[in-house]
């Protein structure tokens, strides 16, 4: 098992995580994502990472979270949240390519506008989304998404909503 990785990204830095590491904190505090892009953080790219999440919180309960004004790209990642959604963006731009997002308690992928009126955008391509408690891909609150060549099955609600 790989050692936990903790990171806080402030501002427009660029970070790439490579080589198929496992990202799974031993303990996740309430309302804390396993991987989070801070407001205004652009250019965060994560490749071939296994991400696991569990949080005591009922609010902002995401394995991967992109905050307002940030941009986050995931490729070849495997994401699961035992207590919330797999990947979420609020007023952010998120892009997933060839990812597997599965067995999340709520949504697999959620794209939202934020409370300040920032519209969110999600690009989801060639992903497998399955076994989630609610929607496979949810788009709400003034957000938009481009979902292409994806597969989803066994979701509690809709594949795409």
mmCIF file of C-alpha atoms in Angstrom, residues 72-133:
data_model
loop_
_atom_site.group_PDB
_atom_site.id
_atom_site.type_symbol
_atom_site.label_atom_id
_atom_site.label_comp_id
_atom_site.label_asym_id
_atom_site.label_seq_id
_atom_site.Cartn_x
_atom_site.Cartn_y
_atom_site.Cartn_z
ATOM 1 C CA UNK A 72 -9.006 19.757 -13.003
ATOM 2 C CA UNK A 73 -8.175 16.997 -15.481
ATOM 3 C CA UNK A 74 -8.293 13.295 -14.600
ATOM 4 C CA UNK A 75 -7.145 10.609 -17.030
ATOM 5 C CA UNK A 76 -6.958 6.872 -16.461
ATOM 6 C CA UNK A 77 -8.061 7.232 -12.828
ATOM 7 C CA UNK A 78 -10.158 4.858 -10.707
ATOM 8 C CA UNK A 79 -12.414 6.748 -8.250
ATOM 9 C CA UNK A 80 -14.699 5.458 -5.483
ATOM 10 C CA UNK A 81 -16.427 7.182 -2.534
ATOM 11 C CA UNK A 82 -18.011 5.057 0.173
ATOM 12 C CA UNK A 83 -19.903 8.054 1.580
ATOM 13 C CA UNK A 84 -20.495 10.585 -1.212
ATOM 14 C CA UNK A 85 -19.905 11.414 -4.879
ATOM 15 C CA UNK A 86 -16.844 10.369 -6.853
ATOM 16 C CA UNK A 87 -15.874 13.543 -8.742
ATOM 17 C CA UNK A 88 -17.523 16.962 -8.365
ATOM 18 C CA UNK A 89 -16.950 20.474 -9.591
ATOM 19 C CA UNK A 90 -18.767 23.569 -8.309
ATOM 20 C CA UNK A 91 -18.262 26.551 -10.612
ATOM 21 C CA UNK A 92 -15.193 24.763 -11.955
ATOM 22 C CA UNK A 93 -14.050 23.072 -15.135
ATOM 23 C CA UNK A 94 -13.502 19.331 -14.835
ATOM 24 C CA UNK A 95 -12.375 16.890 -17.497
ATOM 25 C CA UNK A 96 -12.330 13.100 -17.200
ATOM 26 C CA UNK A 97 -10.926 10.790 -19.879
ATOM 27 C CA UNK A 98 -10.758 6.992 -19.684
ATOM 28 C CA UNK A 99 -11.626 6.992 -15.977
ATOM 29 C CA UNK A 100 -13.643 4.498 -13.961
ATOM 30 C CA UNK A 101 -15.957 6.089 -11.368
ATOM 31 C CA UNK A 102 -17.805 3.433 -9.438
ATOM 32 C CA UNK A 103 -19.546 2.298 -6.289
ATOM 33 C CA UNK A 104 -20.103 5.815 -4.953
ATOM 34 C CA UNK A 105 -22.830 6.266 -2.388
ATOM 35 C CA UNK A 106 -24.387 9.186 -4.296
ATOM 36 C CA UNK A 107 -23.399 10.434 -7.785
ATOM 37 C CA UNK A 108 -20.487 9.167 -9.821
ATOM 38 C CA UNK A 109 -19.728 12.573 -11.367
ATOM 39 C CA UNK A 110 -21.476 15.840 -10.426
ATOM 40 C CA UNK A 111 -21.058 19.153 -12.249
ATOM 41 C CA UNK A 112 -22.614 22.215 -10.590
ATOM 42 C CA UNK A 113 -22.670 25.963 -11.013
ATOM 43 C CA UNK A 114 -21.654 27.649 -7.768
ATOM 44 C CA UNK A 115 -23.545 29.946 -5.409
ATOM 45 C CA UNK A 116 -21.811 33.024 -6.837
ATOM 46 C CA UNK A 117 -23.171 32.398 -10.333
ATOM 47 C CA UNK A 118 -20.050 30.813 -11.840
ATOM 48 C CA UNK A 119 -21.121 28.207 -14.354
ATOM 49 C CA UNK A 120 -19.452 24.834 -14.147
ATOM 50 C CA UNK A 121 -18.376 22.730 -17.099
ATOM 51 C CA UNK A 122 -17.648 19.033 -17.336
ATOM 52 C CA UNK A 123 -16.084 17.049 -20.156
ATOM 53 C CA UNK A 124 -16.464 13.308 -19.680
ATOM 54 C CA UNK A 125 -15.076 11.062 -22.406
ATOM 55 C CA UNK A 126 -14.526 7.313 -22.714
ATOM 56 C CA UNK A 127 -15.333 6.726 -19.031
ATOM 57 C CA UNK A 128 -17.077 3.829 -17.282
ATOM 58 C CA UNK A 129 -19.488 4.938 -14.569
ATOM 59 C CA UNK A 130 -21.324 2.229 -12.628
ATOM 60 C CA UNK A 131 -22.684 1.026 -9.303
ATOM 61 C CA UNK A 132 -23.449 4.509 -7.965
ATOM 62 C CA UNK A 133 -26.329 5.114 -5.558
#
